[in-house]
XYZ file of C-alpha atoms in Angstrom:
293
model
C -81.206 31.687 -75.435
C -82.337 28.228 -78.052
C -81.921 25.091 -76.861
C -79.456 22.935 -79.132
C -79.833 19.715 -77.721
C -79.698 17.989 -74.136
C -76.039 17.332 -73.778
C -75.156 21.109 -73.855
C -77.094 21.365 -71.095
C -76.023 17.862 -68.472
C -72.539 17.858 -69.685
C -71.364 20.191 -67.273
C -72.574 18.766 -64.761
C -71.058 14.747 -64.664
C -67.574 17.315 -65.873
C -64.166 16.139 -63.171
C -62.995 19.286 -61.568
C -59.728 20.273 -62.442
C -57.273 19.325 -59.568
C -55.108 21.626 -57.640
C -51.351 20.746 -58.095
C -51.180 20.126 -54.221
C -54.163 17.706 -54.541
C -51.776 15.201 -57.174
C -48.874 15.331 -55.400
C -51.712 14.090 -52.094
C -52.710 11.451 -53.452
C -49.580 9.925 -55.551
C -48.293 9.854 -51.940
C -51.481 8.581 -50.462
C -51.300 5.272 -53.039
C -47.367 5.040 -52.648
C -48.497 4.176 -49.078
C -51.916 1.551 -49.757
C -49.491 0.123 -51.688
C -47.304 -0.556 -49.703
C -48.843 -1.040 -46.765
C -50.938 -3.429 -49.074
C -47.355 -6.040 -49.768
C -46.933 -8.730 -47.134
C -44.145 -7.955 -45.061
C -41.548 -10.892 -46.312
C -40.457 -11.918 -42.183
C -37.641 -13.895 -42.786
C -33.777 -12.684 -41.706
C -31.793 -12.240 -42.924
C -28.664 -15.485 -40.813
C -26.336 -13.357 -39.198
C -22.783 -14.679 -38.636
C -22.161 -16.079 -35.506
C -18.660 -15.250 -34.180
C -16.440 -18.180 -33.043
C -15.873 -18.687 -29.284
C -11.975 -17.283 -27.748
C -10.170 -20.037 -26.471
C -8.049 -18.786 -24.221
C -8.682 -16.056 -21.942
C -8.682 -12.387 -23.306
C -5.621 -10.866 -22.200
C -4.406 -7.140 -22.512
C -1.220 -5.977 -23.586
C 0.753 -4.517 -20.614
C 3.843 -3.004 -22.622
C 3.189 0.308 -22.488
C 1.061 0.197 -18.801
C 2.135 1.418 -16.046
C 3.982 -0.900 -13.845
C 5.159 -0.306 -10.213
C 8.582 -1.690 -8.212
C 7.329 -3.521 -4.870
C 7.999 -0.592 -2.600
C 5.958 2.201 -4.524
C 2.987 -0.289 -5.276
C 2.865 -0.547 -1.842
C 3.312 2.948 -1.236
C 0.342 3.618 -3.219
C -1.949 1.331 -1.150
C -1.132 1.729 1.989
C -2.756 5.215 1.182
C -6.298 3.625 1.002
C -6.154 1.437 3.698
C -5.282 5.142 6.288
C -6.389 4.116 9.040
C -7.344 0.954 9.339
C -5.999 -2.040 11.210
C -2.469 -3.024 10.552
C -4.137 -6.739 10.423
C -7.755 -6.883 8.752
C -6.261 -5.640 5.938
C -4.213 -8.052 3.621
C -2.698 -8.058 0.659
C -3.751 -10.124 -2.527
C -1.326 -11.131 -5.307
C -3.076 -11.702 -8.744
C -1.426 -13.786 -10.956
C -3.593 -13.431 -14.616
C -2.237 -16.881 -16.634
C -2.231 -17.598 -19.872
C -4.894 -20.887 -20.483
C -6.759 -21.819 -22.370
C -11.092 -22.071 -21.148
C -11.324 -25.068 -20.697
C -7.810 -27.214 -20.158
C -6.659 -27.884 -16.488
C -6.789 -25.587 -13.334
C -3.679 -25.277 -11.146
C -4.377 -25.583 -7.402
C -2.312 -25.502 -4.243
C -0.943 -24.874 -0.842
C 1.251 -23.642 0.940
C 3.458 -22.413 3.398
C 4.693 -18.645 3.005
C 7.641 -17.724 5.191
C 5.660 -14.907 6.947
C 1.947 -16.608 7.400
C -1.183 -13.946 6.167
C -4.075 -15.920 8.753
C -2.947 -17.118 11.937
C -6.187 -17.814 13.141
C -7.191 -21.208 11.102
C -8.751 -23.553 13.361
C -7.712 -27.268 12.154
C -10.150 -30.324 12.563
C -8.422 -33.730 12.665
C -10.327 -36.625 12.892
C -7.918 -40.187 14.575
C -7.989 -42.115 17.116
C -8.748 -39.779 19.644
C -6.012 -41.830 22.271
C -3.668 -42.797 19.471
C 0.218 -40.888 18.532
C -1.336 -39.208 15.983
C -3.716 -37.794 18.024
C -1.234 -36.345 20.761
C 1.253 -34.995 17.958
C -1.839 -33.220 15.773
C -2.801 -31.948 18.974
C 1.102 -31.010 19.455
C 1.198 -29.794 16.122
C -1.611 -26.511 16.885
C -4.937 -28.694 16.213
C -7.483 -27.209 17.859
C -10.401 -30.806 17.306
C -8.754 -34.098 17.441
C -10.691 -37.285 17.891
C -13.634 -39.479 15.846
C -17.502 -40.017 17.672
C -16.877 -36.531 19.493
C -16.425 -35.013 15.301
C -19.186 -36.702 14.347
C -21.350 -35.383 16.959
C -20.294 -31.415 16.600
C -20.770 -32.228 12.825
C -24.007 -33.162 12.769
C -25.207 -31.234 15.771
C -23.713 -28.147 13.713
C -21.428 -26.920 15.388
C -18.628 -26.675 12.779
C -16.343 -25.083 15.196
C -13.222 -25.558 12.248
C -11.543 -23.646 8.693
C -9.955 -27.031 7.227
C -10.884 -30.942 8.206
C -8.025 -33.317 7.657
C -8.374 -37.531 8.220
C -6.003 -39.655 8.664
C -5.655 -43.040 6.783
C -7.161 -45.122 10.061
C -9.965 -43.336 10.451
C -11.234 -42.988 6.634
C -13.744 -46.112 7.248
C -15.205 -44.716 9.715
C -15.871 -41.223 8.324
C -16.994 -42.970 5.409
C -19.661 -45.254 7.567
C -20.447 -41.331 10.061
C -22.054 -40.401 6.506
C -21.311 -36.259 6.423
C -20.158 -35.874 2.877
C -23.638 -34.030 2.584
C -23.334 -31.486 5.420
C -19.021 -31.002 4.470
C -18.926 -31.642 1.419
C -21.067 -27.944 -0.130
C -18.211 -25.875 2.459
C -15.409 -27.354 0.681
C -14.276 -29.763 4.671
C -15.393 -33.004 3.522
C -11.527 -34.790 3.934
C -10.377 -36.968 0.470
C -7.441 -38.660 -0.446
C -7.811 -36.278 -3.919
C -7.240 -32.950 -2.273
C -4.376 -34.156 -0.033
C -5.927 -34.272 3.897
C -6.629 -37.891 3.951
C -2.608 -38.590 5.219
C -0.921 -41.047 7.503
C 1.318 -37.672 8.113
C -1.040 -35.838 10.750
C 1.163 -33.327 12.353
C 2.776 -32.760 9.326
C -0.412 -31.880 7.975
C -1.433 -29.362 10.338
C 1.632 -27.688 10.815
C 1.341 -26.767 6.473
C -2.519 -26.327 7.419
C -1.897 -23.106 10.528
C -0.637 -21.102 8.981
C -0.996 -21.765 5.410
C -2.474 -20.677 2.227
C -4.221 -21.888 0.086
C -4.666 -20.255 -4.033
C -7.079 -21.921 -6.934
C -7.186 -20.756 -10.299
C -10.808 -18.963 -11.456
C -11.295 -17.631 -15.191
C -7.597 -17.466 -16.098
C -6.445 -14.835 -12.708
C -4.636 -16.686 -8.920
C -5.298 -15.536 -6.796
C -3.687 -14.821 -2.618
C -2.888 -13.463 0.495
C 0.087 -12.499 0.276
C 0.678 -10.962 3.478
C -0.900 -8.420 6.356
C -0.829 -4.248 5.763
C 2.010 -4.401 8.716
C 4.419 -6.060 6.688
C 8.173 -4.172 5.939
C 8.993 -4.738 2.298
C 11.145 -7.458 2.608
C 8.814 -9.659 4.330
C 6.610 -8.998 1.367
C 9.179 -10.038 -0.977
C 10.172 -13.593 0.713
C 6.147 -14.218 0.361
C 5.864 -13.678 -3.751
C 9.096 -15.277 -3.865
C 8.155 -18.390 -2.100
C 4.297 -17.799 -4.101
C 6.208 -17.752 -7.071
C 8.832 -20.532 -7.275
C 5.550 -22.249 -6.532
C 3.522 -21.471 -9.334
C 6.321 -21.708 -11.009
C 6.937 -25.444 -10.135
C 2.803 -26.220 -10.909
C 2.678 -24.980 -13.945
C 5.566 -26.775 -15.010
C 4.109 -30.350 -14.212
C 1.416 -29.285 -16.109
C 3.456 -28.734 -18.966
C 2.858 -31.764 -20.374
C -1.325 -31.009 -20.557
C -0.772 -27.556 -21.084
C 0.967 -24.549 -21.486
C 0.678 -21.912 -19.115
C 2.103 -18.509 -19.090
C 2.554 -16.266 -16.493
C 1.443 -12.403 -17.889
C 1.004 -9.682 -15.279
C 1.127 -10.167 -11.716
C -1.189 -7.736 -9.664
C -0.864 -5.842 -6.532
C -3.212 -5.165 -4.018
C -5.207 -4.925 -0.984
C -8.951 -5.158 0.170
C -9.700 -1.374 -0.107
C -7.451 -1.034 -2.326
C -7.271 -0.476 -6.873
C -4.658 -3.576 -8.664
C -0.784 -2.133 -9.047
C 0.899 -3.946 -11.713
C 4.975 -4.600 -10.129
C 7.406 -4.404 -13.084
C 9.845 -6.785 -10.657
C 12.031 -4.820 -9.062
C 12.246 -4.569 -5.083
C 12.458 -1.003 -4.907
C 12.891 2.580 -7.841
C 14.844 5.339 -7.545
C 12.884 7.188 -6.398
C 10.878 4.569 -3.687
C 10.601 5.973 0.074
C 12.745 3.901 2.380
C 12.391 0.686 2.969
C 11.416 1.805 6.893
C 9.134 4.057 6.486
C 6.400 1.505 5.072
C 6.280 -0.511 8.191
C 3.765 -0.156 10.299
C 4.063 -1.413 13.856
């Protein structure tokens, strides 16, 4: 066959082969991925909206919550304490208040009609041969004196749960330098906490069997009774505590408004039961069945 020119023989070797449809799609995808990888990623993040912090403690609505009378709550709580000694577990009252987070807190001591803890040991710092020392011993103080107390504390023998100081011994107490030892334990007497007094006898009587409560995160907790208490004893203690707490809230009314939101009764090993303010309900058990001897 005659040859008409060199182009006819060379051209077929340089002609691009046909591209199949699925290969064309694959090539397009690869090219798109290369383009996207080639772009610089913007590391700048969109500004996030910060939530405004709450000024008050959050409180749930308890209008539709299950609430109990005192006798019913005690009956359920004692079911969780079966087999335990009647003096070991304690009834605890939790009072949640509507309050500001950064406001002043409620703190006080009171003597309940029926003492919960009668084993508390009280130390009285006063002149050992004074009338105050004799009155303190008669009131139930476990340790009385000045140098005897200072030496025991420096040696690490702190065998008391509360400590008060007579005003005449305050200067000697400060010179002894016990603040670094008693301060971290919350035992250092001071006028601010009401533990530097003139009448040590009454202070000892209030502390032996007395109870202390303090607000923390909008909740006030207090051991309100022993498991062996009768409903009538529990009612008397709760009334006394609530009356004292309302007086403390009234004192702070000029600085901050605090309102009682919820009252919950629990024990050492039980959950909490919200109280409705009633002593008994129509279906409550007789009070004699709730007494443990």
